[in-house]
XYZ file of C-alpha atoms in Angstrom:
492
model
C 0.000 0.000 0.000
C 1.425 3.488 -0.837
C -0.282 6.827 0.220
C 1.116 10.545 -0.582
C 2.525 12.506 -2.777
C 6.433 11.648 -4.778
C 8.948 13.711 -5.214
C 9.517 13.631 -8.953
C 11.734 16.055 -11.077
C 9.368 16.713 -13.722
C 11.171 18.738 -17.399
C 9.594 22.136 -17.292
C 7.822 21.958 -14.121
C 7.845 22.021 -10.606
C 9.252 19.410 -8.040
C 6.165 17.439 -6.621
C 6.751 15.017 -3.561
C 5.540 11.772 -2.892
C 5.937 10.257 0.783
C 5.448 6.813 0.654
C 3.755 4.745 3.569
C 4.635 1.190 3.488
C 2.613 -1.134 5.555
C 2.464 -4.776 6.989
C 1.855 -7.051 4.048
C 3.166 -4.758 1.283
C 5.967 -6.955 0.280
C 8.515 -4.477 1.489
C 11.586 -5.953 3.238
C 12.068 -2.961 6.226
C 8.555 -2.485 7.359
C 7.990 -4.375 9.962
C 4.811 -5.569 11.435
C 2.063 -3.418 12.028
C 3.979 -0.486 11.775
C 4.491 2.241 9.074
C 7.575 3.500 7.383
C 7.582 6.865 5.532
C 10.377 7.924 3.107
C 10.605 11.380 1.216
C 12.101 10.846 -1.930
C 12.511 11.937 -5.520
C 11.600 9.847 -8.219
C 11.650 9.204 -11.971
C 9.832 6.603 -14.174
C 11.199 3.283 -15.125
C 9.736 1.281 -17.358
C 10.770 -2.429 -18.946
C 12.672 -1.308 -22.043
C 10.804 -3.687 -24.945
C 13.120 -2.122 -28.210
C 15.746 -3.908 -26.495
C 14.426 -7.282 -26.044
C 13.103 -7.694 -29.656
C 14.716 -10.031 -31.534
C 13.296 -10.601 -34.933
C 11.100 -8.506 -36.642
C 9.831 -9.292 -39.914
C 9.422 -6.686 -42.772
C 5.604 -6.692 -42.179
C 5.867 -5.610 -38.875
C 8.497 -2.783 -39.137
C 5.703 0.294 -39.259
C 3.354 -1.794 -36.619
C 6.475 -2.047 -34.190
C 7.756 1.183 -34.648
C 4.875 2.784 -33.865
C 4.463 0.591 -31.017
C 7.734 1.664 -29.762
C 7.317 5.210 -30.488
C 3.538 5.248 -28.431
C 5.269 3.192 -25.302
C 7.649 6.111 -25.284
C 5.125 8.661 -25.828
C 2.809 7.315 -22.502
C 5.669 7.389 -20.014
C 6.280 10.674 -21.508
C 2.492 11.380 -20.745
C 2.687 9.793 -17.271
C 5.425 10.939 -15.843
C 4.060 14.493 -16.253
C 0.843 13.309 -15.006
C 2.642 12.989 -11.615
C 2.688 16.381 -10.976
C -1.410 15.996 -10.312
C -1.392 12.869 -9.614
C -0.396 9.853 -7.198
C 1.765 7.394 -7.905
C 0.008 4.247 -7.824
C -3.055 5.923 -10.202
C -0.468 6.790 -12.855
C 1.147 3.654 -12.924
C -2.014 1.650 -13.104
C -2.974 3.496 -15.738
C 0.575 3.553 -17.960
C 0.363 -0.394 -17.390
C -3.255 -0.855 -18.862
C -2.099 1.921 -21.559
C 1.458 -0.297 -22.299
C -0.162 -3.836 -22.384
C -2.603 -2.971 -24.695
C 0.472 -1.517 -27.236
C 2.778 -4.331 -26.661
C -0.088 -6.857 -27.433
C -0.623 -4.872 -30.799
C 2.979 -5.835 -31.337
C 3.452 -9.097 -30.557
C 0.334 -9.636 -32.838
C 1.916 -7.718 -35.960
C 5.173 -10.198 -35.460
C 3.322 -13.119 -35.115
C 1.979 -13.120 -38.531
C 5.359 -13.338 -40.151
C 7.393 -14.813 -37.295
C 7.369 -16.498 -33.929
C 5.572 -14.317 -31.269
C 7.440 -12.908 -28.595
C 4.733 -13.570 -26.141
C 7.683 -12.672 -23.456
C 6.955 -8.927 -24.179
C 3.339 -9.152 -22.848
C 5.175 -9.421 -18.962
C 7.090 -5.926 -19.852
C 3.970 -3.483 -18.955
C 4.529 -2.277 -15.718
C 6.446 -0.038 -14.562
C 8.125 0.963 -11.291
C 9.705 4.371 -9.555
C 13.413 4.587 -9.555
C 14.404 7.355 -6.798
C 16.648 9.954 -9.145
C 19.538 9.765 -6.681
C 19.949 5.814 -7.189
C 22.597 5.245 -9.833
C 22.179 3.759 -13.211
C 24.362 0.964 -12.938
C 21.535 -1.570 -11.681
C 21.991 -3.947 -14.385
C 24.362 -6.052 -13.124
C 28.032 -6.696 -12.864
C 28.286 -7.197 -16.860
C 26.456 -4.002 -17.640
C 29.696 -2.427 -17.731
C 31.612 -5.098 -19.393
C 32.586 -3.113 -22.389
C 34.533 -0.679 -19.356
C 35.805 -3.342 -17.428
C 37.557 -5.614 -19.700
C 39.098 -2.616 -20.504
C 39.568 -2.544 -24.748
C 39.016 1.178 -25.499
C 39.376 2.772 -22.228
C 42.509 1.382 -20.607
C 41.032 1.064 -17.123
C 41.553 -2.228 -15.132
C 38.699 -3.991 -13.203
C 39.890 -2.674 -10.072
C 39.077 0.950 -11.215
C 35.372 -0.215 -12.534
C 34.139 -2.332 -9.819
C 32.897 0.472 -7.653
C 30.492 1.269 -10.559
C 27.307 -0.612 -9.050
C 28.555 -0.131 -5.102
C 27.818 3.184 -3.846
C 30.264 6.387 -3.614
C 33.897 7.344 -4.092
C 35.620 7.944 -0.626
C 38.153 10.678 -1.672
C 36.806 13.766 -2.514
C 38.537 14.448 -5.551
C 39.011 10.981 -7.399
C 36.438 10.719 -9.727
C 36.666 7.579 -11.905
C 33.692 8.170 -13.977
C 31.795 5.075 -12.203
C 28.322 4.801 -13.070
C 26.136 4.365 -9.994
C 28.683 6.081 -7.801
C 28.081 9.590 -6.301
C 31.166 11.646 -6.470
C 31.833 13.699 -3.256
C 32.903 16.565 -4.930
C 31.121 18.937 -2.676
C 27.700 18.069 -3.494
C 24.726 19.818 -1.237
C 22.056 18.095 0.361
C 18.375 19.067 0.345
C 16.139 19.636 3.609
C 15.610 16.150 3.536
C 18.870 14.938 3.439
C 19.075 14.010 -0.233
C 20.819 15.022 -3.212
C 20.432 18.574 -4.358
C 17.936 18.185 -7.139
C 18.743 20.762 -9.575
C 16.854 21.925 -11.860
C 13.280 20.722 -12.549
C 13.926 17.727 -15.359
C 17.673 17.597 -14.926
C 20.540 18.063 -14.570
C 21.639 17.386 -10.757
C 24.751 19.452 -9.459
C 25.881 15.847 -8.653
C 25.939 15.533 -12.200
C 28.852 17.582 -12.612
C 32.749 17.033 -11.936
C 35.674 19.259 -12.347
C 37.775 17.593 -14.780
C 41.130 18.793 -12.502
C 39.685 16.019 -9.841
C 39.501 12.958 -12.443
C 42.154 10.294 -12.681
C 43.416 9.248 -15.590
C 42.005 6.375 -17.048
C 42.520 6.094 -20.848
C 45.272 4.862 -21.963
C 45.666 7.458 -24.888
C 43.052 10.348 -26.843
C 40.565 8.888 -27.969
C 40.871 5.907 -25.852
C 43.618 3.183 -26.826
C 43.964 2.649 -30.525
C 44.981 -0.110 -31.946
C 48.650 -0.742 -31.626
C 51.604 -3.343 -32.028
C 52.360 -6.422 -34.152
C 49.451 -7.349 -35.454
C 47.126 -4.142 -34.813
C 46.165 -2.473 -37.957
C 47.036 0.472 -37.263
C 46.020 2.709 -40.129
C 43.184 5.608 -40.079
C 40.030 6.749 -42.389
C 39.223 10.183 -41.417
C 35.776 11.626 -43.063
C 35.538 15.345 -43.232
C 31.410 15.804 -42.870
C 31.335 19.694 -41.469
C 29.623 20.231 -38.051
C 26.141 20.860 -39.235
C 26.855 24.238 -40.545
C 23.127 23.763 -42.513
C 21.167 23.097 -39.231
C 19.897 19.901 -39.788
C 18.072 18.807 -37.075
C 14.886 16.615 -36.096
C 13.408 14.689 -33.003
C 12.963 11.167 -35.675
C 15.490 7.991 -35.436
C 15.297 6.598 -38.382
C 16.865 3.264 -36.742
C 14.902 2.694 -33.764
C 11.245 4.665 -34.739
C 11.736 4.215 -39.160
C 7.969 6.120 -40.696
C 7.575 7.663 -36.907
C 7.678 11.388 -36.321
C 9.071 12.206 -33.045
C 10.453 9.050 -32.893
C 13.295 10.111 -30.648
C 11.378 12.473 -28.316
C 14.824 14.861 -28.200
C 16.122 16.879 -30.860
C 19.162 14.816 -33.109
C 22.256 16.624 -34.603
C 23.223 15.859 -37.738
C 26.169 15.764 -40.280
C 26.688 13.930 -43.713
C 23.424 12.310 -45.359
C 20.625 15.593 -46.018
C 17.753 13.255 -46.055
C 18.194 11.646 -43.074
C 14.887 11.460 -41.054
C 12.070 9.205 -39.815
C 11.092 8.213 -43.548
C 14.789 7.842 -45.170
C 14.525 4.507 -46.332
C 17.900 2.908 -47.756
C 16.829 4.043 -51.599
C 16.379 7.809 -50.142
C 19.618 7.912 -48.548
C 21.712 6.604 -51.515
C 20.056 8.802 -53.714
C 20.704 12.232 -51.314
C 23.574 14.772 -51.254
C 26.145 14.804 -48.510
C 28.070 17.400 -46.303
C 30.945 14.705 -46.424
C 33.514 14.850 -48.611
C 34.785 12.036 -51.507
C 30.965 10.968 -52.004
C 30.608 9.769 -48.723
C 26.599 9.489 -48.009
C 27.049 8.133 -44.714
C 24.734 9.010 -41.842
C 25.999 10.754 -38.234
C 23.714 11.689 -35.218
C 23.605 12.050 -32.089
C 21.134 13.887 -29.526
C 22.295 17.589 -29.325
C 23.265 19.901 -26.591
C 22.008 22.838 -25.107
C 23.183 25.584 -23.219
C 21.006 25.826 -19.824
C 19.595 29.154 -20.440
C 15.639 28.725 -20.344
C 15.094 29.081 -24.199
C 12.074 27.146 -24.847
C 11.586 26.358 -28.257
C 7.761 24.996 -28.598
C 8.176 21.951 -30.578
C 8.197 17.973 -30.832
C 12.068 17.257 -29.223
C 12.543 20.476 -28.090
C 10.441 22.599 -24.899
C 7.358 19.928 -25.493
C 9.348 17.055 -24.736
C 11.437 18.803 -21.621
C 14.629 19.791 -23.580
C 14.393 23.279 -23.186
C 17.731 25.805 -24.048
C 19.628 26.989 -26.612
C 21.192 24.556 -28.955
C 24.875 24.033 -28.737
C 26.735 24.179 -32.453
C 29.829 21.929 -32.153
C 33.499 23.943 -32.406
C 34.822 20.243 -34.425
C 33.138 17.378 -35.354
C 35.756 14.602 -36.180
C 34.886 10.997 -37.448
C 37.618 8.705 -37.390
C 37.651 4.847 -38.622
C 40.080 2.683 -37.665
C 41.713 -0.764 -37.142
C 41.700 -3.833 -35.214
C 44.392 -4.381 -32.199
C 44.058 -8.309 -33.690
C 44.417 -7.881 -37.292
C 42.865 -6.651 -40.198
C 39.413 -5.226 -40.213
C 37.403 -6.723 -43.232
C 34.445 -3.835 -45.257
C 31.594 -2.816 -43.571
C 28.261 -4.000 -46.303
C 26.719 -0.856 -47.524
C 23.279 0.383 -45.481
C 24.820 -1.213 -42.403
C 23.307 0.647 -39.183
C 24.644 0.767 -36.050
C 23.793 2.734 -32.801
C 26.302 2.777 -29.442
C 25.284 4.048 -26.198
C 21.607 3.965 -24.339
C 18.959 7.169 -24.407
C 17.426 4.958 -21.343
C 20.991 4.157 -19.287
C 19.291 5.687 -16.258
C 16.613 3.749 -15.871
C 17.535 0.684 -18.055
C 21.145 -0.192 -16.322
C 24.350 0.611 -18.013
C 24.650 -2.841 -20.168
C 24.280 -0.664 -23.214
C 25.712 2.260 -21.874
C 28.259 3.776 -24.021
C 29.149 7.817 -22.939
C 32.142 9.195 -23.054
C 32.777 12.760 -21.916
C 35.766 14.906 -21.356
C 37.504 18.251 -21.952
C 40.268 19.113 -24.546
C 43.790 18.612 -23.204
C 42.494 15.940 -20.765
C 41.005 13.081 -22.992
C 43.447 10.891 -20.671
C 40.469 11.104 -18.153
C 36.944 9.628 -19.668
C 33.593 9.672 -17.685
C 31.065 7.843 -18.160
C 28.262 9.030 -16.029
C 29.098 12.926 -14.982
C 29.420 16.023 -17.096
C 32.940 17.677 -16.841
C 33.646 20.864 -15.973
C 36.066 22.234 -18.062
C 39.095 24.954 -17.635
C 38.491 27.866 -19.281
C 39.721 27.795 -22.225
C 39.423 23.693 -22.888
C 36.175 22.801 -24.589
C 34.036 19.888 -23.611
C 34.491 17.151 -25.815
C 31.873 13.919 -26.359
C 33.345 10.614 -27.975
C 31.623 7.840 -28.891
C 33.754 4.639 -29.778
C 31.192 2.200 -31.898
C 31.263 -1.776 -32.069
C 33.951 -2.308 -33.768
C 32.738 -6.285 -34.517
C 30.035 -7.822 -37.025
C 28.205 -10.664 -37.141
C 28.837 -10.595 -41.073
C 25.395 -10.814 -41.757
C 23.063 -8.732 -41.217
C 22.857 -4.550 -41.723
C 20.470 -4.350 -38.723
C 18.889 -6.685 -36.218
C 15.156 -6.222 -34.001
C 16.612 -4.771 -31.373
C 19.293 -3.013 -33.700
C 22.373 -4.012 -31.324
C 22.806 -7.797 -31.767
C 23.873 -7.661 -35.440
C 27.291 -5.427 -33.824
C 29.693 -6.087 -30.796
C 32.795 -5.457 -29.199
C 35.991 -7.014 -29.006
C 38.241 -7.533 -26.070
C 40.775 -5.909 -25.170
C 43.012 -7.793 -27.085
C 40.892 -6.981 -30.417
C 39.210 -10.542 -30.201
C 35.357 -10.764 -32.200
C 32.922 -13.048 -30.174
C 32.726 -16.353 -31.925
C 31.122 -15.739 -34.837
C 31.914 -11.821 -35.534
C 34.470 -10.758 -37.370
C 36.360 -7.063 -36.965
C 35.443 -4.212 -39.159
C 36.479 -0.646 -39.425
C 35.716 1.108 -35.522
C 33.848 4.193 -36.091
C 35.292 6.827 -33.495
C 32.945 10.268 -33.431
C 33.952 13.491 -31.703
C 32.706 16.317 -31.290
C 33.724 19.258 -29.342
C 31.417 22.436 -28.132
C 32.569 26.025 -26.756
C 30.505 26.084 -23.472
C 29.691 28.576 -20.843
C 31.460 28.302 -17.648
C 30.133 26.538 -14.887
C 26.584 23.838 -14.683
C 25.367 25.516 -17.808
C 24.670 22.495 -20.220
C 23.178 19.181 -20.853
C 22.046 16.365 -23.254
C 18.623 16.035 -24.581
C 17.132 13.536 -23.546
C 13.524 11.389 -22.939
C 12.099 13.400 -19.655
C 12.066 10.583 -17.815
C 15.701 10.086 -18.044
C 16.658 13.686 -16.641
C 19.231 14.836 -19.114
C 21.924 12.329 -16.960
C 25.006 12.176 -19.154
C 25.690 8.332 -18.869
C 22.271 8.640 -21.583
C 24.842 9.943 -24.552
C 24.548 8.104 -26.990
C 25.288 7.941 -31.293
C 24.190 6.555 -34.546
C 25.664 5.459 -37.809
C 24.325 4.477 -41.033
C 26.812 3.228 -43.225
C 26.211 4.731 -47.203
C 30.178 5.331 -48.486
C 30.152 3.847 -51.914
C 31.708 0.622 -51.859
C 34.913 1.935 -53.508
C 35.228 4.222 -50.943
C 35.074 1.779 -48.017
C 37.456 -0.029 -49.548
C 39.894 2.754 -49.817
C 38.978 3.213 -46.028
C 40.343 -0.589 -45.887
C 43.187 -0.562 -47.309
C 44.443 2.416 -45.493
C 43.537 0.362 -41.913
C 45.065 -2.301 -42.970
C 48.446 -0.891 -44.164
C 48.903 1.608 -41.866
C 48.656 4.883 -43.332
C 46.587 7.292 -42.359
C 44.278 8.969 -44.946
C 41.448 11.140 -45.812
């Protein structure tokens, strides 16, 4: 039984509160019997993430289960604002009835041409994730792509403390996800977290860069190197969106969906790129990439923190509100294997790294990487730097670098792509390609003054970065990209 009001950081409103009662026979482990506990708390939506756990979706079903996916974002987007009015238990029962009733539309519209995923029928309710827990609740491998260590350099000694509560020395920030850094951080009346701004971010979101330990091995991260590393580079000059091409679509995830994305996307390289871009529109579109190259960059923009609310889908109506953030550089790098050669990636090949949903989904998928200029030796995954003045803040996003050497996409759009280990190994099966490497760089003011875009539930946290990549270089081009890897030389 719950009664009261939640605290919950709602994107361009106020902060409501919530005390929670629990009672005898509730199924919670601290009340005891016949007596009630009360807890003031801020909270935030989570919800079973179903994009993830699809596995095949047949070409008849594409539309059906994007739109599915797109309305299941769309109602915790509508109930998490509800909140403000509302009580928590109403609002949930309601999102639950609202979300089985989707995800049965779209285990119907696979079924026809595949075998139905009657698993997804258990994902409709939801639960409320206090916004000072962590993200890293999913598990010791939801960081496995940090701990064994391949592009950042850092041991499993320096990760472990991701999932198990804060960092004892003031100053030594590791960039653990789940871990509050004690850089000064005030507490509210109720001995929490200071909350911030309504929506995001915390102040605990923030660390200054000066405090961080090193823990890449070398800007970007470690590249490939040694004996058998090819150790070569394809650099693709695609401007920094000089033409202000922007839109709240992901043509991966939501393809025919408006709003797909529910935050405003950056874009450089392909012009047609949005929610209805099928593989025929982008081959046929110009490019702000040079040599031909019609391949596809995004990634969810940021904004400075100064109040501008721009009334439209991605922007001030789904809680992103401030002034959008040009990038000072946008570089996109490809390059080799630290096992051997990297084989061409197939034409149309899409792949996205990082999670929109980290905070509430776990950091398996996770995939941010943020810094400042002249001190890419120190990565973090889950905090916002604050830079010098004078360094910018830089975001890098180091993609799967293995494929399954099948398939251009997959249901769930990740299991088609992987990592190898730190030793440049594919999983069985996988072989290495070309590792995409974006990043971008951004003059910002001094002090707590920015953040991500993000879904409103996931209150603009920076472990949520995240980018996307659609493959369109002409073949002959990729294979110039290749060769270069592969022998060593560095080209453009």
């Amino acid at each position: 039984m719950l009664i009261g009001a939640t605290a919950l950081l709602l994107g361009g409103g106020g902060l409501a509160v919530y005390a929670t009662t629990a009672l005898a026979g509730n199924n919670t482990p601290d009340a005891a019997a016949g007596h009630a506990q009360h807890t003031a708390s801020a909270f935030t939506l989570s919800c079973p993430d179903v994009g993830e756990r699809l596995r095949q979706v047949p070409r008849s079903a594409k539309l059906p289960v994007s739109k599915g996916l797109s309305s299941l974002d769309k109602q915790v987007h509508d109930a998490y604002h509800k909140m403000m009015g509302g009580t928590g238990d109403s609002v949930l029962t309601g999102l639950k009835t609202q979300r089985a009733k989707t995800i049965k539309m779209m285990v119907t519209a696979i079924s026809k041409d595949a075998k139905r995923p009657g698993y997804l029928l258990k994902m409709s309710g939801c639960t409320m994730k206090p916004v000072t827990e962590g993200a890293g609740a999913g598990g010791n491998d939801s960081t496995k792509s940090v701990q064994d260590g391949w592009y950042q350099g850092q041991t499993q000694n320096q990760t472990q403390g991701q999932t198990q509560g804060q960092s004892q020395d003031p100053g030594q920030v590791q960039g653990q996800v789940g871990g509050q850094a004690q850089n000064g951080g005030q507490q509210d009346q109720n001995g929490g977290q200071q909350q911030g701004r309504p929506g995001g971010p915390s102040p605990d979101d923030f660390v200054d860069i000066n405090n961080v330990q090193p823990n890449a091995d070398a800007p970007p991260f470690a590249a490939p190197q040694g004996g058998n590393a090819s150790t070569g580079t394809f650099v693709t000059e695609c401007g920094r969106n000089e033409d202000g091409h922007f839109n709240s679509d992901n043509v991966i995830v939501t393809p025919g969906v408006s709003n797909g994305a529910h935050h405003t996307h950056d874009y450089v390289g392909n012009k047609a790129t949005d929610a209805f871009a099928d593989d025929n529109k982008l081959a046929a579109s110009d490019t702000t990439c040079d040599n031909g190259d019609q391949s596809t960059h995004y990634w969810p923009v940021l904004r400075k923190l100064d109040g501008n609310a721009e009334q439209k889908p991605g922007a001030a109506q789904d809680a992103n509100v401030g002034t959008t953030l040009t990038p000072a550089t946008v570089t996109l790098t490809f390059r080799g294997s630290q096992s051997g050669e990297v084989r061409a990636m197939p034409r149309f090949l899409k792949i996205i790294t990082g999670d929109a949903k980290a905070f509430t989904n776990g950091t398996k998928n996770a995939n941010a990487s943020w810094s400042c200029t002249g001190f890419e030796d120190r990565q973090l995954k889950d905090k916002y730097p604050l830079c010098p003045q004078g360094s910018q803040v830089v975001r890098t996003f180091a993609f799967q670098n293995c494929w399954n050497g099948r398939d251009i996409d997959s249901g769930n759009h990740r299991d088609h792509m992987a990592f190898s280990d730190q030793n440049g190994n594919c999983p069985q099966g996988f072989q290495a390609v070309p590792q995409l490497v974006q990043r971008i760089t951004y003059d910002v003011p001094q002090g707590q003054s920015f953040a991500v875009d993000s879904f409103p539930e996931q209150l603009h946290k920076p472990v949520t970065d995240h980018g996307d990549f659609i493959n369109v270089m002409p073949d002959n081009l990729m294979s110039k990209a290749v060769d270069c890897i592969n022998s060593g030389r560095n080209c453009t």
